[in-house]
Amino acid sequence: MTYTTETFTQSDICAATTDLETLRHKLLNLFCQLAYQEGDFVLSSGQSSSYYINGKQVTLHPQGALAIGRIILSLLPTDTQAVAGLTLGADPIVSAVSVVSAYENRPIPALIIRKEAKGHGTKAYIEGPNLPIGAKVIVLEDVVTTGQSAMKAVERLRDAGYTVDTVISLVDRLQGGSEFYQSVGLNFQAVFTIKDIQERYRELGN
């Protein structure tokens, strides 16, 4: 799908008084127009699928990133001390939330979790500001299928001494991720489910 800004206007996103539900609806349209595809795909989990959601088409879109930052910031518990996620899918999400938080006078740093430890210097798994031991960190994800990707981030953060009890995803494919998080004692919330996207996709005449 060709890059577009037609779904959004500056007043839709940038105004501090913009209704978040309206913003959420416009973000859903952007997912349908840019990120959702139907066909034969193999997911990172190894599962076959009749559709694919390329979240980076939206998370790296300027208006999409701003909308995501505002919406997810509104979902964060008040005692959140940082947001984090596994590279690469979560990188633009945690960055967007952190930047928006500064504009909303609620500065929240972002952490990026490497899949493999850095091969030089500190050889760290976690990139970003150093936080106090026990700091509450919320893990963010673009698309959840089985839940295993975000769980890697949870484990790395806990190993570093941080407190993690919540995962927030842009999209839940409804393929066991929510149940998995519940089974390991994590709270889980998604901005959209795959049903939301597919229903809107049909309404838009795709």
XYZ file of N, CA and C in Angstrom, residues 16 32 36 52 79 94 111-113 116 121-122 128-129 140 152 161 170 184 192-193 196 200 205:
72
model
N -4.202 18.781 21.773
C -4.206 18.125 23.084
C -5.603 17.675 23.484
N -5.739 -0.972 8.656
C -6.433 -1.653 7.546
C -5.845 -1.264 6.201
N -2.447 -4.448 7.041
C -3.135 -5.741 6.943
C -3.102 -6.259 5.507
N -1.488 -11.352 7.222
C -0.273 -10.864 7.861
C -0.471 -9.399 8.223
N 1.884 4.628 37.782
C 3.198 4.427 38.398
C 4.230 3.846 37.430
N 7.949 2.071 21.577
C 8.444 2.621 22.844
C 8.991 4.033 22.645
N 13.108 1.775 26.824
C 14.175 0.780 26.817
C 13.972 -0.150 25.636
N 15.072 -0.532 24.992
C 15.027 -1.479 23.878
C 15.780 -2.737 24.291
N 15.130 -3.877 24.115
C 15.714 -5.155 24.521
C 16.294 -5.858 23.300
N 20.010 -10.553 21.198
C 21.284 -11.120 21.629
C 22.073 -10.017 22.316
N 31.742 -3.561 24.321
C 31.413 -2.623 25.398
C 30.844 -3.328 26.616
N 29.642 -2.900 27.020
C 29.016 -3.468 28.215
C 28.397 -4.834 27.974
N 19.209 1.867 26.880
C 18.390 2.961 27.368
C 18.866 3.434 28.721
N 18.158 4.399 29.303
C 18.573 4.951 30.603
C 18.602 3.881 31.692
N 5.884 -3.323 25.724
C 5.038 -3.019 24.581
C 5.400 -3.925 23.403
N 10.191 -12.683 26.127
C 11.650 -12.576 26.173
C 12.055 -11.235 26.789
N 16.546 -6.758 37.229
C 16.075 -6.256 38.509
C 14.849 -5.373 38.451
N -0.316 -3.541 20.315
C -1.191 -2.838 19.382
C -2.273 -3.772 18.854
N 1.000 -16.954 33.177
C 2.265 -16.628 33.848
C 2.121 -15.388 34.743
N -6.163 -3.196 19.639
C -7.091 -3.821 18.696
C -6.940 -5.336 18.745
N -8.004 -6.045 18.398
C -7.905 -7.473 18.112
C -7.958 -7.658 16.603
N -11.276 -6.768 15.170
C -11.490 -5.347 14.920
C -10.962 -4.957 13.541
N -13.247 -3.999 10.132
C -13.100 -2.665 9.540
C -12.551 -2.762 8.117
N -14.257 -1.834 2.263
C -14.410 -2.359 0.905
C -13.192 -3.019 0.330
